[in-house]
CSV table of C-alpha atoms in Angstrom, one decimal:
chain,number,residue,atom,x,y,z
A,1,UNK,CA,29.8,71.0,-5.5
A,2,UNK,CA,31.1,67.9,-4.7
A,3,UNK,CA,30.5,65.4,-7.6
A,4,UNK,CA,33.5,64.7,-9.7
A,5,UNK,CA,34.7,63.2,-12.7
A,6,UNK,CA,36.0,59.0,-11.5
A,7,UNK,CA,36.9,55.6,-14.2
A,8,UNK,CA,34.8,53.5,-13.6
A,9,UNK,CA,34.5,49.9,-13.8
A,10,UNK,CA,32.5,47.2,-12.5
A,11,UNK,CA,33.5,46.9,-8.4
A,12,UNK,CA,36.4,43.4,-8.7
A,13,UNK,CA,34.7,40.9,-5.9
A,14,UNK,CA,30.9,42.7,-5.9
A,15,UNK,CA,28.7,40.6,-4.4
A,16,UNK,CA,24.9,40.9,-6.4
A,17,UNK,CA,22.6,42.6,-5.3
A,18,UNK,CA,20.2,39.6,-3.5
A,19,UNK,CA,23.1,38.3,-1.4
A,20,UNK,CA,24.2,41.0,0.2
A,21,UNK,CA,22.9,41.4,3.3
A,22,UNK,CA,21.3,44.9,3.6
A,23,UNK,CA,23.4,47.2,5.8
A,24,UNK,CA,24.6,48.3,8.4
A,25,UNK,CA,26.2,45.7,10.1
A,26,UNK,CA,26.6,46.4,14.2
A,27,UNK,CA,30.4,49.0,14.6
A,28,UNK,CA,31.8,47.2,17.3
A,29,UNK,CA,34.4,48.2,19.6
A,30,UNK,CA,38.0,48.0,19.9
A,31,UNK,CA,38.6,45.5,22.4
A,32,UNK,CA,35.9,43.3,20.1
A,33,UNK,CA,38.1,42.8,17.1
A,34,UNK,CA,39.6,40.1,16.6
A,35,UNK,CA,43.5,39.9,16.6
A,36,UNK,CA,44.3,37.2,15.4
A,37,UNK,CA,42.1,34.0,13.0
A,38,UNK,CA,40.3,31.2,14.8
A,39,UNK,CA,42.7,27.9,15.6
A,40,UNK,CA,43.8,26.9,10.7
A,41,UNK,CA,42.1,23.3,9.4
A,42,UNK,CA,45.5,20.6,8.3
A,43,UNK,CA,47.3,22.2,5.9
A,44,UNK,CA,45.8,19.4,3.7
A,45,UNK,CA,41.7,18.8,4.1
A,46,UNK,CA,41.9,23.5,2.9
A,47,UNK,CA,43.8,21.9,0.2
A,48,UNK,CA,42.3,20.1,-0.2
A,49,UNK,CA,38.2,21.8,0.0
A,50,UNK,CA,40.3,24.7,-2.1
A,51,UNK,CA,40.9,22.6,-4.9
A,52,UNK,CA,36.7,21.7,-4.5
A,53,UNK,CA,35.5,25.5,-4.8
A,54,UNK,CA,38.4,25.7,-7.6
A,55,UNK,CA,37.2,22.9,-10.2
A,56,UNK,CA,33.3,22.9,-9.2
A,57,UNK,CA,33.2,20.1,-11.4
A,58,UNK,CA,30.1,19.7,-10.3
A,59,UNK,CA,27.4,21.3,-7.2
A,60,UNK,CA,27.8,18.1,-5.1
A,61,UNK,CA,31.5,18.7,-5.1
A,62,UNK,CA,31.2,22.6,-5.2
A,63,UNK,CA,28.3,21.9,-1.9
A,64,UNK,CA,30.3,20.0,-0.1
A,65,UNK,CA,34.2,22.7,-0.6
A,66,UNK,CA,31.8,25.6,0.5
A,67,UNK,CA,29.9,23.7,3.5
A,68,UNK,CA,34.0,22.3,4.9
A,69,UNK,CA,35.0,26.0,4.6
A,70,UNK,CA,31.9,27.1,7.0
A,71,UNK,CA,32.9,23.8,9.2
A,72,UNK,CA,36.8,25.4,8.8
A,73,UNK,CA,35.2,28.6,10.3
A,74,UNK,CA,37.3,31.7,9.9
A,75,UNK,CA,41.0,29.5,10.1
A,76,UNK,CA,40.4,29.7,6.5
A,77,UNK,CA,41.0,32.8,5.8
A,78,UNK,CA,44.2,33.0,5.5
A,79,UNK,CA,44.2,30.1,3.3
A,80,UNK,CA,42.0,31.4,1.1
A,81,UNK,CA,43.2,34.8,0.2
A,82,UNK,CA,46.6,33.0,-0.4
A,83,UNK,CA,44.4,30.4,-3.0
A,84,UNK,CA,42.2,34.4,-4.0
A,85,UNK,CA,46.0,36.3,-5.0
A,86,UNK,CA,47.0,33.4,-7.1
A,87,UNK,CA,43.7,32.3,-9.1
A,88,UNK,CA,43.5,33.6,-12.6
A,89,UNK,CA,40.7,31.9,-13.2
A,90,UNK,CA,37.4,34.4,-12.7
A,91,UNK,CA,34.9,31.7,-11.8
A,92,UNK,CA,37.3,29.8,-9.4
A,93,UNK,CA,38.1,33.6,-7.6
A,94,UNK,CA,34.4,34.2,-7.2
A,95,UNK,CA,34.1,31.2,-6.1
A,96,UNK,CA,37.0,32.1,-3.9
A,97,UNK,CA,35.3,36.0,-2.6
A,98,UNK,CA,31.8,34.3,-1.8
A,99,UNK,CA,33.5,31.7,0.9
A,100,UNK,CA,35.0,34.3,2.5
A,101,UNK,CA,32.3,35.8,3.3
A,102,UNK,CA,31.2,33.3,4.6
A,103,UNK,CA,33.3,33.2,7.0
A,104,UNK,CA,35.0,36.7,7.5
A,105,UNK,CA,32.4,39.2,10.5
A,106,UNK,CA,33.9,42.4,11.8
A,107,UNK,CA,35.5,41.6,13.9
A,108,UNK,CA,37.5,40.8,11.4
A,109,UNK,CA,38.1,43.8,10.0
A,110,UNK,CA,41.5,44.2,11.3
A,111,UNK,CA,42.7,41.3,10.2
A,112,UNK,CA,42.0,42.2,6.6
A,113,UNK,CA,42.9,45.3,6.9
A,114,UNK,CA,46.6,44.1,7.0
A,115,UNK,CA,45.9,43.1,3.0
A,116,UNK,CA,45.8,46.3,2.4
A,117,UNK,CA,49.0,46.2,2.0
A,118,UNK,CA,49.1,42.3,-0.4
A,119,UNK,CA,51.8,41.9,-3.2
A,120,UNK,CA,48.8,40.2,-5.0
A,121,UNK,CA,46.2,43.0,-6.3
A,122,UNK,CA,43.1,40.5,-6.0
A,123,UNK,CA,43.5,39.9,-2.4
A,124,UNK,CA,44.2,43.7,-1.7
A,125,UNK,CA,40.6,45.1,-3.0
A,126,UNK,CA,39.1,41.5,-1.6
A,127,UNK,CA,39.9,43.0,2.2
A,128,UNK,CA,39.0,46.8,0.8
A,129,UNK,CA,35.3,45.2,-0.5
A,130,UNK,CA,35.0,43.0,2.5
A,131,UNK,CA,36.2,45.9,4.9
A,132,UNK,CA,34.0,48.6,3.5
A,133,UNK,CA,31.3,46.1,3.5
A,134,UNK,CA,31.2,44.9,7.3
A,135,UNK,CA,32.3,47.8,8.4
A,136,UNK,CA,35.5,50.1,10.9
A,137,UNK,CA,35.6,53.6,11.9
A,138,UNK,CA,38.6,52.6,13.5
A,139,UNK,CA,40.3,52.8,10.2
A,140,UNK,CA,39.3,55.8,9.6
A,141,UNK,CA,42.9,57.5,9.7
A,142,UNK,CA,44.5,54.8,8.1
A,143,UNK,CA,41.9,55.0,4.7
A,144,UNK,CA,42.7,58.5,4.4
A,145,UNK,CA,46.2,58.7,4.2
A,146,UNK,CA,46.0,55.4,2.2
A,147,UNK,CA,43.6,57.8,-0.4
A,148,UNK,CA,45.5,60.8,0.2
A,149,UNK,CA,49.1,59.1,-0.8
A,150,UNK,CA,46.8,57.6,-4.5
A,151,UNK,CA,45.6,61.1,-5.4
A,152,UNK,CA,49.4,62.2,-4.5
A,153,UNK,CA,50.7,59.5,-6.7
A,154,UNK,CA,48.0,59.8,-9.6
A,155,UNK,CA,49.0,63.5,-9.7
A,156,UNK,CA,53.0,62.0,-9.9
A,157,UNK,CA,53.9,61.1,-13.3
A,158,UNK,CA,56.1,59.0,-11.9
A,159,UNK,CA,54.3,57.0,-10.1
A,160,UNK,CA,50.3,57.7,-12.0
A,161,UNK,CA,51.3,54.2,-13.7
A,162,UNK,CA,51.2,52.5,-10.3
A,163,UNK,CA,47.3,52.9,-9.3
A,164,UNK,CA,44.6,51.3,-11.5
A,165,UNK,CA,41.2,52.2,-11.5
A,166,UNK,CA,40.0,49.5,-9.7
A,167,UNK,CA,42.7,49.8,-6.9
A,168,UNK,CA,41.1,53.8,-6.4
A,169,UNK,CA,37.6,52.5,-6.7
A,170,UNK,CA,38.4,50.2,-3.7
A,171,UNK,CA,39.5,53.0,-2.0
A,172,UNK,CA,37.3,55.6,-2.8
A,173,UNK,CA,34.7,53.1,-0.7
A,174,UNK,CA,37.4,51.6,1.8
A,175,UNK,CA,36.7,55.4,2.7
A,176,UNK,CA,33.4,56.2,3.0
A,177,UNK,CA,32.8,53.7,4.9
A,178,UNK,CA,34.7,54.1,7.6
A,179,UNK,CA,32.0,57.9,7.4
A,180,UNK,CA,35.6,59.3,6.6
A,181,UNK,CA,34.3,62.5,4.1
A,182,UNK,CA,37.5,62.2,1.5
A,183,UNK,CA,36.6,60.3,-1.3
A,184,UNK,CA,32.5,61.7,-1.6
A,185,UNK,CA,33.0,63.2,-4.1
A,186,UNK,CA,34.2,59.5,-6.3
A,187,UNK,CA,31.9,57.7,-4.4
A,188,UNK,CA,29.6,60.1,-6.1
A,189,UNK,CA,30.7,59.5,-9.6
A,190,UNK,CA,29.3,56.0,-9.4
A,191,UNK,CA,26.4,56.4,-7.5
A,192,UNK,CA,25.1,59.2,-10.0
A,193,UNK,CA,26.4,56.8,-13.4
A,194,UNK,CA,24.7,53.9,-14.5
A,195,UNK,CA,27.8,52.2,-13.6
A,196,UNK,CA,26.4,52.0,-10.0
A,197,UNK,CA,23.6,48.7,-10.2
A,198,UNK,CA,26.8,47.0,-10.2
A,199,UNK,CA,28.8,48.3,-6.9
A,200,UNK,CA,25.1,49.0,-5.6
A,201,UNK,CA,24.6,46.3,-2.5
A,202,UNK,CA,29.0,47.9,-1.7
A,203,UNK,CA,28.1,51.3,-1.8
A,204,UNK,CA,24.8,51.3,-0.1
A,205,UNK,CA,26.9,49.2,2.9
A,206,UNK,CA,29.9,51.9,3.2
A,207,UNK,CA,27.4,54.4,2.8
A,208,UNK,CA,25.2,53.5,5.6
A,209,UNK,CA,29.0,52.1,7.7
A,210,UNK,CA,29.4,56.4,7.4
A,211,UNK,CA,26.1,56.3,8.9
A,212,UNK,CA,27.0,54.6,12.0
A,213,UNK,CA,30.0,56.2,12.1
A,214,UNK,CA,28.6,59.4,12.3
A,215,UNK,CA,26.1,62.7,10.2
A,216,UNK,CA,28.9,64.1,8.9
A,217,UNK,CA,28.8,62.5,5.6
A,218,UNK,CA,24.9,62.3,6.0
A,219,UNK,CA,25.3,66.0,6.5
A,220,UNK,CA,27.6,66.4,2.8
A,221,UNK,CA,25.3,64.9,1.1
A,222,UNK,CA,22.7,66.3,2.3
A,223,UNK,CA,23.7,70.1,1.8
A,224,UNK,CA,25.0,68.1,-2.2
A,225,UNK,CA,21.2,66.9,-3.0
A,226,UNK,CA,20.3,71.0,-2.0
A,227,UNK,CA,23.1,72.1,-3.9
A,228,UNK,CA,22.2,69.8,-7.6
A,229,UNK,CA,20.2,70.2,-10.3
A,230,UNK,CA,21.5,68.0,-12.9
A,231,UNK,CA,19.6,64.4,-12.6
A,232,UNK,CA,22.6,62.4,-12.5
A,233,UNK,CA,24.1,64.6,-8.8
A,234,UNK,CA,20.3,64.2,-7.8
A,235,UNK,CA,20.0,60.2,-7.7
A,236,UNK,CA,23.3,59.7,-6.7
A,237,UNK,CA,22.8,62.4,-4.0
A,238,UNK,CA,20.2,60.5,-3.0
A,239,UNK,CA,21.5,56.9,-3.2
A,240,UNK,CA,23.9,57.2,-1.0
A,241,UNK,CA,22.1,59.6,1.7
A,242,UNK,CA,19.1,56.3,1.3
A,243,UNK,CA,21.9,54.1,4.3
A,244,UNK,CA,24.5,56.6,4.8
A,245,UNK,CA,21.5,59.9,5.9
A,246,UNK,CA,19.9,60.3,9.8
A,247,UNK,CA,16.3,61.3,9.8
A,248,UNK,CA,17.6,64.4,10.4
A,249,UNK,CA,18.2,64.6,6.7
A,250,UNK,CA,14.9,64.2,5.9
A,251,UNK,CA,13.9,67.7,5.1
A,252,UNK,CA,16.3,68.5,3.3
A,253,UNK,CA,15.2,65.4,0.7
A,254,UNK,CA,11.2,66.3,0.5
A,255,UNK,CA,12.4,69.0,-1.6
A,256,UNK,CA,12.7,65.4,-3.8
A,257,UNK,CA,9.8,64.7,-3.9
A,258,UNK,CA,8.2,66.9,-5.9
A,259,UNK,CA,10.8,66.5,-8.5
A,260,UNK,CA,9.6,66.2,-12.7
A,261,UNK,CA,11.6,62.5,-13.3
A,262,UNK,CA,10.4,59.7,-12.3
A,263,UNK,CA,13.3,58.6,-10.9
A,264,UNK,CA,14.7,60.8,-8.6
A,265,UNK,CA,11.1,61.5,-7.2
A,266,UNK,CA,11.0,57.4,-6.1
A,267,UNK,CA,14.6,57.5,-4.8
A,268,UNK,CA,14.0,59.9,-2.6
A,269,UNK,CA,10.9,58.2,-0.2
A,270,UNK,CA,13.3,55.2,-0.8
A,271,UNK,CA,15.2,56.7,1.2
A,272,UNK,CA,13.2,59.1,3.5
A,273,UNK,CA,11.0,54.9,3.7
A,274,UNK,CA,14.5,54.2,4.9
A,275,UNK,CA,16.2,56.7,6.8
A,276,UNK,CA,12.8,58.0,9.2
A,277,UNK,CA,10.8,54.0,9.3
A,278,UNK,CA,14.1,52.1,8.9
A,279,UNK,CA,12.2,50.1,5.6
A,280,UNK,CA,13.9,48.6,3.0
A,281,UNK,CA,13.5,50.4,-0.3
A,282,UNK,CA,10.9,49.6,-3.0
A,283,UNK,CA,12.7,47.8,-6.1
A,284,UNK,CA,10.3,48.6,-8.4
A,285,UNK,CA,7.6,51.7,-8.7
A,286,UNK,CA,5.4,52.6,-11.1
A,287,UNK,CA,4.7,56.3,-11.4
A,288,UNK,CA,1.5,57.1,-10.2
A,289,UNK,CA,2.0,55.1,-7.0
A,290,UNK,CA,5.1,56.7,-7.2
A,291,UNK,CA,3.1,60.1,-6.4
A,292,UNK,CA,0.8,58.8,-4.4
A,293,UNK,CA,4.0,57.8,-1.8
A,294,UNK,CA,4.9,61.6,-2.5
A,295,UNK,CA,1.9,62.6,-1.3
A,296,UNK,CA,1.9,61.0,1.9
A,297,UNK,CA,5.5,61.6,2.1
A,298,UNK,CA,4.8,65.6,1.9
A,299,UNK,CA,1.8,65.5,4.5
A,300,UNK,CA,4.5,63.6,7.1
A,301,UNK,CA,7.5,65.8,6.6
A,302,UNK,CA,5.8,69.0,5.3
A,303,UNK,CA,7.9,69.2,1.5
């Protein structure tokens, strides 16, 4: 049994579900990873653009700021990361994160990883979240080491105060995204809690990137699903398996099609839609429609 209790809080900087393109992103080979940011714009020009995003005194000012960031491209990332680290207004910080999301791509994961040790927490947490969404299995060893160190620090009375809830949970999602199961228990805790909706886009992306990296996480989730009887635990496993799973896991999902709880039945249907047919999950499904869909899936996969 993998599930454990972890303190929950909203994922800092996580975009709304509708704002995040669903995973998985392409997993790039090592020689496709950027080793430096694109040419940076002039300091004066970038400072002016950052000011527009920070103030956003009008819709027009915000629009201009966003367009200028796109025109600068990834070269604007170092300046935006620095501005994010210093920003105290959460609305402005959210605009900085949105701007960074618009110019950071899978090729930039190693450059973002350099910010995992940033002195300012907002920059550090953004980098972890964004890499988890973009995916980079080549960072697995580093992510596992960081996760292990955080657990050791938590167990040390002299150092545990340094491990904030935000840091631990960002590190958990990052580690999962590399294909590592080391932090799976913590991610399952989030996936089974009512706070899941706040974490959903980033957790889905991380699970999808784990699935793209291999079957290890999906296999463990299938085992977790088959070993649980509590609704919360089954929901958690199904939610992550939807994105991390492979078609071979369909048989493990089949029993959930007969669940008495309609939400578990719906999660099972959505998991099968995703891993068997590559279709998007259905946002809303009535109890009657769920019974009908479950019957169709049982015929297909022998549930």
